[in-house]
Coordinates of C-alpha atoms in Angstrom, one line a residue:
X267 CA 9.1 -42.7 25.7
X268 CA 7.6 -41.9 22.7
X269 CA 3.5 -41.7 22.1
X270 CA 1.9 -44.3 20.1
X271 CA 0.1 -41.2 18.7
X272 CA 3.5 -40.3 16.6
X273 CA 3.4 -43.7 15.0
X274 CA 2.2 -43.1 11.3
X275 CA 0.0 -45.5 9.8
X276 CA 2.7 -46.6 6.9
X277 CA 4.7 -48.4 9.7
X278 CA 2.0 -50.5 11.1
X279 CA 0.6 -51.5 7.5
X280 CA 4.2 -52.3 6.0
X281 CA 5.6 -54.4 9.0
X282 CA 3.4 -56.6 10.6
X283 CA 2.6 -56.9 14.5
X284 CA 4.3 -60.6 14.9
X285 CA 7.4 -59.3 13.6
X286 CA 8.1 -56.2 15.7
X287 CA 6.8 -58.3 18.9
X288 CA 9.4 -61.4 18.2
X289 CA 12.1 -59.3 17.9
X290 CA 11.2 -56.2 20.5
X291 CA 11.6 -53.3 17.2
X292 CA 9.3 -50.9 16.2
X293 CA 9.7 -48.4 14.2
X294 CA 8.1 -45.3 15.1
X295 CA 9.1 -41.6 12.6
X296 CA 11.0 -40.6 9.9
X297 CA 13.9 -37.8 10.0
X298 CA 14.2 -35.1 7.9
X299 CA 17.0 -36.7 6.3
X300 CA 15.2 -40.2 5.8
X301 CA 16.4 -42.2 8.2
X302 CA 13.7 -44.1 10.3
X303 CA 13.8 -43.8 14.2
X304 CA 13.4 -47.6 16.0
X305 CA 12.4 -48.5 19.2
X306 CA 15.1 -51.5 20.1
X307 CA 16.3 -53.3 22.7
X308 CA 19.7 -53.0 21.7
X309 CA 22.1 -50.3 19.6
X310 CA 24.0 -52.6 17.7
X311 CA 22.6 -53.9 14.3
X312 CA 21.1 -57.5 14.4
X313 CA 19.7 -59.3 11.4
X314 CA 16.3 -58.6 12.3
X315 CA 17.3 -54.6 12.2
X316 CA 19.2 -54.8 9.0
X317 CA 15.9 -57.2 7.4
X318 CA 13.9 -54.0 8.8
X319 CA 15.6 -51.2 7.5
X320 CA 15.7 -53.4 3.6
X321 CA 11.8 -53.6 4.3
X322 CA 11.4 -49.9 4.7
X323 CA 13.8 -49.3 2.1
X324 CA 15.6 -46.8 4.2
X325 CA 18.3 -46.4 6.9
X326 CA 17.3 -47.0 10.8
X327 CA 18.4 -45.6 14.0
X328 CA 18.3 -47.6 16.6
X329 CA 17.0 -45.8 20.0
X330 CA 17.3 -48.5 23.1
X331 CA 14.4 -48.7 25.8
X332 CA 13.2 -51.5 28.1
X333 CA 11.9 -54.4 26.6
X334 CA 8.6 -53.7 28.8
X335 CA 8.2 -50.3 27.8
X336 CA 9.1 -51.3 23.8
X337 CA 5.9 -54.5 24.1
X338 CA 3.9 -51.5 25.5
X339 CA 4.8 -49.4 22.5
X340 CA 4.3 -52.2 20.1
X341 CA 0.7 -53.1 21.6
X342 CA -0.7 -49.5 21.6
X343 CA 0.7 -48.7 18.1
X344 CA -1.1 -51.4 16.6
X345 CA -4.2 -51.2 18.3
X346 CA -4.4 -48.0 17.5
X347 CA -3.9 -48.5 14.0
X348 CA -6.9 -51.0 14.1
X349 CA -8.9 -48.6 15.9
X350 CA -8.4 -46.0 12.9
X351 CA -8.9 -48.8 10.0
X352 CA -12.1 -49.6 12.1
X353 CA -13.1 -46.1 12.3
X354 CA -12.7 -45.8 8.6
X355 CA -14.4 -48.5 7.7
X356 CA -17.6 -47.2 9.9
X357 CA -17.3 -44.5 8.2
X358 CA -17.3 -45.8 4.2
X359 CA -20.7 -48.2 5.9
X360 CA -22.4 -45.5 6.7
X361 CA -24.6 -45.9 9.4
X362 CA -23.6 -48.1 12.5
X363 CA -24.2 -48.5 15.7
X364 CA -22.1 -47.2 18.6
X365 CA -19.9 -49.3 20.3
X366 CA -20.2 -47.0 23.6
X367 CA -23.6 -47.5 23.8
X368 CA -23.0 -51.5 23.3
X369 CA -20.1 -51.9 26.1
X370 CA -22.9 -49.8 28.5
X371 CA -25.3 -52.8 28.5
X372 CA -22.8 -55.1 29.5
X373 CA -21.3 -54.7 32.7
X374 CA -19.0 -51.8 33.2
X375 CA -16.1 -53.6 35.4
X376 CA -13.7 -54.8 32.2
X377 CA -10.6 -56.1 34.1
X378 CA -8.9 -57.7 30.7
X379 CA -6.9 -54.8 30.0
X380 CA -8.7 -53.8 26.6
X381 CA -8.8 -50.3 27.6
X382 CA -6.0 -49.4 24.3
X383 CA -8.0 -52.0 22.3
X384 CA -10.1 -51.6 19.0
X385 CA -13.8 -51.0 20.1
X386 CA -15.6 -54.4 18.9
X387 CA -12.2 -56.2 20.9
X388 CA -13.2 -54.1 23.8
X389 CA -16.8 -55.4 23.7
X390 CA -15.9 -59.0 23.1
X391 CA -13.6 -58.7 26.4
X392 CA -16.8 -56.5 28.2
X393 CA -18.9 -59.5 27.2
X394 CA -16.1 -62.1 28.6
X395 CA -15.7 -60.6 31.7
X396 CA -19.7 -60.2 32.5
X397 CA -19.8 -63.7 31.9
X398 CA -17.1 -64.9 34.2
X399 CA -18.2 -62.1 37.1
X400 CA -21.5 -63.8 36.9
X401 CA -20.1 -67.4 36.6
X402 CA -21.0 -68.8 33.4
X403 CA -19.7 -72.1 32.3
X404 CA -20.5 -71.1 28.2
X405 CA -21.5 -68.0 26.5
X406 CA -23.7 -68.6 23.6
X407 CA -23.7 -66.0 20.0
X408 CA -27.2 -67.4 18.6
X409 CA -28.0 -65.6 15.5
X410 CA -32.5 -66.2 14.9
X411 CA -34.4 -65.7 11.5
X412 CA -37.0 -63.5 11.9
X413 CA -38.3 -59.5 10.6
X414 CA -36.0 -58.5 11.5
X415 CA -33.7 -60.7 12.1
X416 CA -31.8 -60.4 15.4
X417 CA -28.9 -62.0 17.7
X418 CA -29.1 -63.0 21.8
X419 CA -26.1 -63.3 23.6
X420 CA -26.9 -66.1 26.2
X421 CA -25.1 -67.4 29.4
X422 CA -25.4 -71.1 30.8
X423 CA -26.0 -70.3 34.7
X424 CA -26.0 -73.1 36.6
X425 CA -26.8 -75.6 34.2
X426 CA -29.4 -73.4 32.3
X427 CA -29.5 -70.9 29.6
X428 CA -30.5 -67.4 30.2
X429 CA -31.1 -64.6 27.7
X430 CA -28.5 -61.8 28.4
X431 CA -28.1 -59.3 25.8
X432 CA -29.1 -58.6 22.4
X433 CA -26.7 -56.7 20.7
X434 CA -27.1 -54.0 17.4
X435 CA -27.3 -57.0 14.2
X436 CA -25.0 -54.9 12.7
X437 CA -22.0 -55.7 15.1
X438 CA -23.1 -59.2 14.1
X439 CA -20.3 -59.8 11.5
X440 CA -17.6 -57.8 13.8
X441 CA -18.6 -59.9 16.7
X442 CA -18.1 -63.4 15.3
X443 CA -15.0 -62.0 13.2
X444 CA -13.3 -60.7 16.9
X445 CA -14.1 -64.3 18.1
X446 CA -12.7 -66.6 15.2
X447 CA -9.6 -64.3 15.4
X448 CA -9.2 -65.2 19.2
X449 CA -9.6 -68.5 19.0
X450 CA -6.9 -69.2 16.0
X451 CA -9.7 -69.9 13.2
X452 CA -10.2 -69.1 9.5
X453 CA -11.9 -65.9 9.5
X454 CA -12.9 -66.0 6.1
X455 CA -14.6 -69.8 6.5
X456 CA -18.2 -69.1 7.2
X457 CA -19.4 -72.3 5.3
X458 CA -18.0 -75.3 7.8
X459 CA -17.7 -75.9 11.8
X460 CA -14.5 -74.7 13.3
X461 CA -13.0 -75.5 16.4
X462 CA -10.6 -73.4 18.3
X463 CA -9.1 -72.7 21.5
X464 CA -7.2 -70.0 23.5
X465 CA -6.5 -68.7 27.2
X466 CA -6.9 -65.4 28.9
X467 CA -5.7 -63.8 32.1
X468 CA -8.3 -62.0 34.3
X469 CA -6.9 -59.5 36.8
X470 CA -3.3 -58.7 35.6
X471 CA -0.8 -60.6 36.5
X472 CA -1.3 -63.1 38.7
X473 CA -5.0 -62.9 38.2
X474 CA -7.5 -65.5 37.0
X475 CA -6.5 -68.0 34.1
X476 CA -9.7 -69.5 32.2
X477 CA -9.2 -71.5 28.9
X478 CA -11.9 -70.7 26.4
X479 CA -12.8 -73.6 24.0
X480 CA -14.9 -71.9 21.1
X481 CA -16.7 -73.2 18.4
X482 CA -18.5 -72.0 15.6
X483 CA -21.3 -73.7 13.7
X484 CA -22.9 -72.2 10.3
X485 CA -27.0 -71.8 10.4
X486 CA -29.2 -70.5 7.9
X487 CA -28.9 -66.8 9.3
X488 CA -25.4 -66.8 9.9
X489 CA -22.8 -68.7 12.4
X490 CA -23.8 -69.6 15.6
X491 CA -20.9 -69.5 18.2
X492 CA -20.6 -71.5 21.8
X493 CA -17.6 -70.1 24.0
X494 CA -16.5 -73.2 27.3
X495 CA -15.2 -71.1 30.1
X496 CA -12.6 -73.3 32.2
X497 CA -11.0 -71.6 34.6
X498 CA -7.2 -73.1 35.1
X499 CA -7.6 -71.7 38.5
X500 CA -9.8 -73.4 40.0
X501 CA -9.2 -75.2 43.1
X502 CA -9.5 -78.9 42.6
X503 CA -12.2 -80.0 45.1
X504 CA -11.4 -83.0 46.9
X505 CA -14.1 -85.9 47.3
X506 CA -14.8 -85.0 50.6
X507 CA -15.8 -81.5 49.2
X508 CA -18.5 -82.9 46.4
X509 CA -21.1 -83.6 49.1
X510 CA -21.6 -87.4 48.5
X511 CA -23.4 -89.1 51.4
X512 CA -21.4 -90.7 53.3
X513 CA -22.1 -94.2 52.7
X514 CA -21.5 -93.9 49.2
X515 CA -18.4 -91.6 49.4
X516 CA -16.5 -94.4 51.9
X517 CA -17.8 -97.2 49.1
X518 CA -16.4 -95.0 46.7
X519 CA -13.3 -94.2 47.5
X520 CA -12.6 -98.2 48.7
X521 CA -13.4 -98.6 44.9
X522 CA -11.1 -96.5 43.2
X523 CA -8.2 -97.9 45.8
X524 CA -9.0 -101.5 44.4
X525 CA -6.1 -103.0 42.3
X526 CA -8.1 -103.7 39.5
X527 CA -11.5 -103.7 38.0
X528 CA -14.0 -101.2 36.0
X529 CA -15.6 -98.0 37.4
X530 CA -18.8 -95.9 35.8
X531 CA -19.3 -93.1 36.4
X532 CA -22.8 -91.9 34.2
X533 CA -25.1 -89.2 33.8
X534 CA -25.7 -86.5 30.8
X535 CA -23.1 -83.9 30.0
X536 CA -22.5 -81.0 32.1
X537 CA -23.6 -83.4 35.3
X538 CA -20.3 -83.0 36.8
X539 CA -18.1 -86.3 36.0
X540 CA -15.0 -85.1 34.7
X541 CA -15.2 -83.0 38.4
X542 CA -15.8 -86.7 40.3
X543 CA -13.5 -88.4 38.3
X544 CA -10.4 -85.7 38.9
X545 CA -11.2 -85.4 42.2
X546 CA -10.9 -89.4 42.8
X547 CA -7.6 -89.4 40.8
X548 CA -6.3 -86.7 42.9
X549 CA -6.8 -88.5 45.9
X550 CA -4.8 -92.0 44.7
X551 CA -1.0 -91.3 44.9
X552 CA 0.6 -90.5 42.0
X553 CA 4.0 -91.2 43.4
X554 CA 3.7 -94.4 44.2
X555 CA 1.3 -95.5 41.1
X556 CA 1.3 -94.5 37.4
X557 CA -1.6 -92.7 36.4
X558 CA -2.5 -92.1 32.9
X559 CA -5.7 -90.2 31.4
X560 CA -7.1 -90.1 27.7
X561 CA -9.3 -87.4 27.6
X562 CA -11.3 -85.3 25.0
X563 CA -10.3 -82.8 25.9
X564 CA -8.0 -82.0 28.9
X565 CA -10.1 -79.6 30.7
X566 CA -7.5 -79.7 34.1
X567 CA -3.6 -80.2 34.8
X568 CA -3.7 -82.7 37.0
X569 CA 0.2 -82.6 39.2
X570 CA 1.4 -86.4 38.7
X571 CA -0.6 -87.5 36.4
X572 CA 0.5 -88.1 32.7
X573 CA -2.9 -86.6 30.8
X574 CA -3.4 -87.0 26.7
X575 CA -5.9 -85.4 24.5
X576 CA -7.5 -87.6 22.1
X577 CA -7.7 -86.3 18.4
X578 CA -10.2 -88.0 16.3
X579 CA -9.5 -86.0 13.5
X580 CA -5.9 -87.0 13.2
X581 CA -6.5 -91.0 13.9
X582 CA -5.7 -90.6 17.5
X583 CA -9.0 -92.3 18.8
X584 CA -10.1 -93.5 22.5
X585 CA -9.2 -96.8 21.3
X586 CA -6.1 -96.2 19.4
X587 CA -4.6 -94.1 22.3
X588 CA -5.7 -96.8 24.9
X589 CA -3.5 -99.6 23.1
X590 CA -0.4 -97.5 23.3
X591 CA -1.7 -96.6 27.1
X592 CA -1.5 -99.9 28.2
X593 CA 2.6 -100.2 26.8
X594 CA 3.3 -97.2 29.3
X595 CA 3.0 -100.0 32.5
X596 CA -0.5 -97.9 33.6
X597 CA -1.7 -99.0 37.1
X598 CA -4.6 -96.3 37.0
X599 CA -6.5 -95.4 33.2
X600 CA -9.1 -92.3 33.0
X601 CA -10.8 -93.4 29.4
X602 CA -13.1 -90.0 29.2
X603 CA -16.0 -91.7 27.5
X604 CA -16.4 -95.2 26.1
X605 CA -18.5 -94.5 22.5
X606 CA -18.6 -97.8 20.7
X607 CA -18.1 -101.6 21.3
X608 CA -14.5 -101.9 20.4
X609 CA -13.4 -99.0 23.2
X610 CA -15.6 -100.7 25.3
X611 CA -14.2 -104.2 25.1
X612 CA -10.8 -103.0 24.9
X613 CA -11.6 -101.1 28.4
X614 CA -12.7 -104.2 29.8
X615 CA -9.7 -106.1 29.1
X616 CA -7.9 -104.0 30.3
X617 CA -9.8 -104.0 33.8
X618 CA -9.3 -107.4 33.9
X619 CA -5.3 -108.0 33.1
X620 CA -4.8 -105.6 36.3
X621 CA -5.7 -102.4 35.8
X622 CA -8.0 -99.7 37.4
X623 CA -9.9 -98.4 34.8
X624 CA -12.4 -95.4 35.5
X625 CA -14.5 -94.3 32.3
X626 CA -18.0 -92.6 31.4
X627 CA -21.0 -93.3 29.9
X628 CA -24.2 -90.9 29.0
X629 CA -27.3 -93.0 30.9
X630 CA -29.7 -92.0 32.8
X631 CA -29.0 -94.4 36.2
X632 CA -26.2 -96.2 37.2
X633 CA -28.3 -99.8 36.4
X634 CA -29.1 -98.4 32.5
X635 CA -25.1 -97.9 32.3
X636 CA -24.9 -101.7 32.5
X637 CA -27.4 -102.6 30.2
X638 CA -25.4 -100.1 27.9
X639 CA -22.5 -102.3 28.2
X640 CA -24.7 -105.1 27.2
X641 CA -26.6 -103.1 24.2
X642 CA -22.8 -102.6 22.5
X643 CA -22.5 -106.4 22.5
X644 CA -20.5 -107.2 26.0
X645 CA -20.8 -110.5 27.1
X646 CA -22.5 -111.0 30.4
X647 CA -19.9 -112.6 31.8
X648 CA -17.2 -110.3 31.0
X649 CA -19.3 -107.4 32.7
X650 CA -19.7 -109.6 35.8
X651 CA -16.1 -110.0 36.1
X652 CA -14.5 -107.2 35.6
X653 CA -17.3 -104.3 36.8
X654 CA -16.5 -103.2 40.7
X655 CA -19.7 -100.5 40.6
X656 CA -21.1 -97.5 39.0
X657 CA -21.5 -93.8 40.3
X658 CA -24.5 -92.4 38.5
X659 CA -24.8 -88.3 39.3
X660 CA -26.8 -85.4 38.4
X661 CA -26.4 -81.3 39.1
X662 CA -29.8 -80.0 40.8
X663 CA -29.9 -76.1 41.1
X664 CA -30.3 -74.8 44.9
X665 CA -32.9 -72.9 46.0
X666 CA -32.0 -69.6 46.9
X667 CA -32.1 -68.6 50.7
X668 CA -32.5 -65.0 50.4
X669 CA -34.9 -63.3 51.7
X670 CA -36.1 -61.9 49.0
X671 CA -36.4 -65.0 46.9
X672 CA -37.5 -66.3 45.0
X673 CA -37.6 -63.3 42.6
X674 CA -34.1 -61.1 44.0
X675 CA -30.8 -59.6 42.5
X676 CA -28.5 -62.6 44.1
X677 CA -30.0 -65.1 42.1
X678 CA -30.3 -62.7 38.9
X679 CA -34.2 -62.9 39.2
X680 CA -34.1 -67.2 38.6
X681 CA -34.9 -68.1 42.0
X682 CA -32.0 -70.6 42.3
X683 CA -28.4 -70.2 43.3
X684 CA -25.4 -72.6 43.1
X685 CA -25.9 -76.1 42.6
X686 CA -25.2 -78.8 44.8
X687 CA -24.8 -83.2 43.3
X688 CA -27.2 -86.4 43.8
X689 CA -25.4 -89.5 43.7
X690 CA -26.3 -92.8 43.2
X691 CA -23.8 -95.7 43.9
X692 CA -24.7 -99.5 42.3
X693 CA -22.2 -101.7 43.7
X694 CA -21.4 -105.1 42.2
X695 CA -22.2 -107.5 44.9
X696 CA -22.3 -111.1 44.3
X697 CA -26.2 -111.1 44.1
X698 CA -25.8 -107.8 41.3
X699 CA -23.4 -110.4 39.4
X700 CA -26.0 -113.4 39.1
X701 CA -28.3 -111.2 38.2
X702 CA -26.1 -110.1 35.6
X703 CA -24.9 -113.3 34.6
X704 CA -28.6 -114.4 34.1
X705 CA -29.9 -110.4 32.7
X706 CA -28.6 -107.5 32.3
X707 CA -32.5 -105.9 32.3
X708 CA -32.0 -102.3 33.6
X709 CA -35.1 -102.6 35.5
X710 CA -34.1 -105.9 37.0
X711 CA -31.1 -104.8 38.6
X712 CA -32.2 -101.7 40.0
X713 CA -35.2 -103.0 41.9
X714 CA -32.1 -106.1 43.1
X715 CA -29.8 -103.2 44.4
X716 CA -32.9 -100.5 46.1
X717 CA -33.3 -103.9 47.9
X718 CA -30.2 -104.2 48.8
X719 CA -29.6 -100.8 49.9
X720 CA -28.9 -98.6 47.3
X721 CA -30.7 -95.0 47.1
X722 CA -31.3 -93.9 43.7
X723 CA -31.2 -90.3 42.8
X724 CA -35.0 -89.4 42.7
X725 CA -35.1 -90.6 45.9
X726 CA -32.0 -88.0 47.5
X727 CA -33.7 -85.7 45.3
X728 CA -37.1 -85.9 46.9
X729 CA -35.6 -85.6 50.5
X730 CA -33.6 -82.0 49.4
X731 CA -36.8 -81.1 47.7
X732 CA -38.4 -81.5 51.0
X733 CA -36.4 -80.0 52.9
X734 CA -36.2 -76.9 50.7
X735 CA -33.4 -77.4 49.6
X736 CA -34.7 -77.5 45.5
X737 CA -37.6 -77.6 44.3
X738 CA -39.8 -80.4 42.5
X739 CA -39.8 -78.7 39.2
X740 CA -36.2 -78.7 39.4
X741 CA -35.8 -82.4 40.0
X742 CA -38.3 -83.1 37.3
X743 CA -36.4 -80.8 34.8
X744 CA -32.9 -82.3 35.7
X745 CA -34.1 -86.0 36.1
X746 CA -37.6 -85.9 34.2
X747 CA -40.9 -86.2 35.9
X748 CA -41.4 -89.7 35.2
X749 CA -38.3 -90.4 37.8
X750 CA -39.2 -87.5 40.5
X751 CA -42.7 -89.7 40.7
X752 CA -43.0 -92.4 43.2

């Protein structure tokens, strides 16, 4: 097989990447009599080999390898002809920093196969990796003013940010560039938000699939960049896995098996409902009831279950998808957020004309999520009727049990490690729906449901905190000290 080495830099600037990887042809030398040697898959002349050889403006020779070995020559040619044009372009700049020294802050363990990559690829996938090995849910790029200026690299660890690495400003540019190209976006717009997308495969084949949802936002020092890390992997827990009490997991689940009705589930982003509200559809049985989701976005495949991502942009709203939901005979509907009055009402109706509809709503208790309803211009009544309960949750960080805590290597120095869920179940009991019918006061109908038995989340937080198990300046940062008070 011949070395991507021999591949002159003519070939790779004259035919592009795409077209040499759709159709498995590469060319690769010229003969002393002009004809240019290709890598194929096949001898006999195709269309793509005759539009090659008019390209080149010369005669080709087709020389047949596997089509594995011909992607593997295809890959290294042109990343080595982006190493060179990146090399060259150091060069005209003058003074910059050295990539080596760079990928040696991050970890040194890079299993996303950039080893034939250009150098700022390789240190986008260095920076990837270290975030997955130490399992991030976002990387941050946050670009701050300043003399001089400078950029911090910055991992969400369990819930909070930490400070990771500050690269050379001068990879700034290169960074952010390597980024946009991953993710699908206009390189050359630096002036307006972008959104993007795209997957990689940690491990090989057969290793770890994580989507990584990217987006970019201009500042006044340049673009600041926020990369989600979902891992397509990862196992679906199952309710009895999310550590629920008991009480409330059994009224739980005998909610989301009721025929009909509306569930909440509330709390701020990143406290772990779209996890709940999977993990309750995966228990109902898709087989013998249709189960439909709108979603912005998808963040799981859920087997069964017919899943649509909303797009705002293109007209295709909550509300909008939800009418066309409810012609596709639905006996389950996962709205993924309820934003206005309209979506609202429309969700309601729904819940009442025989479906089971499970949605969420950014409170900060499961008895504020009513008063929401209310505060978008429900009617009482219609909330009374058609509400079963809400699940209000939050993500507390654990206390770490080593030894050497709180300052030690296995909880990076933070003092915490994993996180474990408070939940807080409201049911709608007759007495909860006169109270409703008469107020839908926030304040009024928690004090009615503590009394009747339910245990609000400052209160499970208090007995973990107790028992070691957190801390109390965790529970006031996650549910504010006001609500950690007695």
């Amino acid at each position: 097989m011949v070395n991507a080495t021999e591949i002159t830099n003519p070939f790779t600037q004259i035919v592009s990447f795409e077209f040499c990887r759709e159709h498995l042809i590469l060319p690769i030398a010229t003969t002393s009599d002009g004809t240019v040697r290709c890598l194929a898959r096949t001898a006999d002349p195709t269309l793509a080999s005759d539009n090659l050889s008019l390209l080149l403006n010369a005669p080709i020779a087709l020389e047949v390898h596997p089509e594995a070995a011909i992607r593997n020559a295809i890959s290294q040619a042109y990343q080595t002809h982006m190493a060179q044009s990146d090399a060259l372009e150091q060069n005209e700049q003058g003074d910059q920093p050295d990539i080596e020294l760079e990928l040696a802050k991050l970890a040194d363990r890079d299993l996303l196969a950039s080893a034939d990559k250009a150098p700022v690829a390789k240190l986008v996938d260095a920076l990837l990796f270290d975030a997955l090995s130490q399992k991030a849910s976002d990387i941050h790029v946050h670009p701050y003013p300043g003399t001089p200026p400078k950029v911090v690299i910055r991992y969400r660890l369990d819930g909070v940010l930490h400070n990771i690495y500050t690269p050379n400003l001068k990879l700034f540019d290169q960074i952010v560039g390597r980024i946009k190209v991953l993710a699908g976006m206009d390189v050359a717009e630096k002036r307006l938000p972008q959104d993007g997308r795209t997957s990689v495969t940690v491990g090989g084949a057969g290793g770890r699939q994580v989507d990584l949802r990217i987006s970019t936002l201009p500042t006044t020092c340049g673009e600041r960049i926020v990369i989600r890390l979902l891992e397509q992997t990862a196992k679906l827990r199952k309710l009895s896995e999310l550590g629920m009490p008991e009480t409330i997991e059994q009224a739980f689940v005998a909610a989301i098996h009721r025929s009909h009705g509306l569930i909440l589930v509330t709390g701020p982003t990143g406290s772990g409902k779209t996890t709940t509200l999977y993990s309750a559809l995966a228990q109902l049985n898709a087989t013998t009831k249709n189960i439909l989701t709108l979603e912005d976005p998808v963040e799981y495949q859920l087997q069964g279950i017919s899943q649509t991502q909303v797009a705002a942009k293109k007209g295709m709203t909550f509300l909008s998808a939800l009418r066309h939901v409810l012609r596709q005979d639905p006996d389950v509907i996962l709205v993924g957020e309820v934003r206005d009055e309209p979506t609202a009402r429309m969700v309601i109706q729904s819940a009442m004309t025989g479906h089971l509809v499970l949605t969420t709503l950014h409170t900060n208790n499961a008895a504020a999520a009513i008063a929401r309803l209310a505060d978008l211009g429900i009617e009482r009544y219609l909330i009374a009727s058609s509400l079963i309960g809400v699940l209000a949750q939050r993500l507390v960080r654990k206390a770490c049990k080593s030894h050497e805590a709180p300052i030690c290597p296995h909880c990076n120095n933070t003092g915490y490690s994993g996180r474990f869920a408070l939940y807080e179940w409201l049911p709608i009991t007759p007495e909860i729906r006169e109270q409703l019918l008469t107020s839908a006061n926030a304040d009024a109908l928690e004090v009615l449901a503590i009394q009747q038995g339910m245990s609000t989340l400052s209160t499970q937080g208090r007995a973990m905190a107790a028992n070691h198990q957190t801390t109390e300046s965790e529970l006031a940062r996650v549910l504010g000290s006001q609500e950690t008070e007695e």
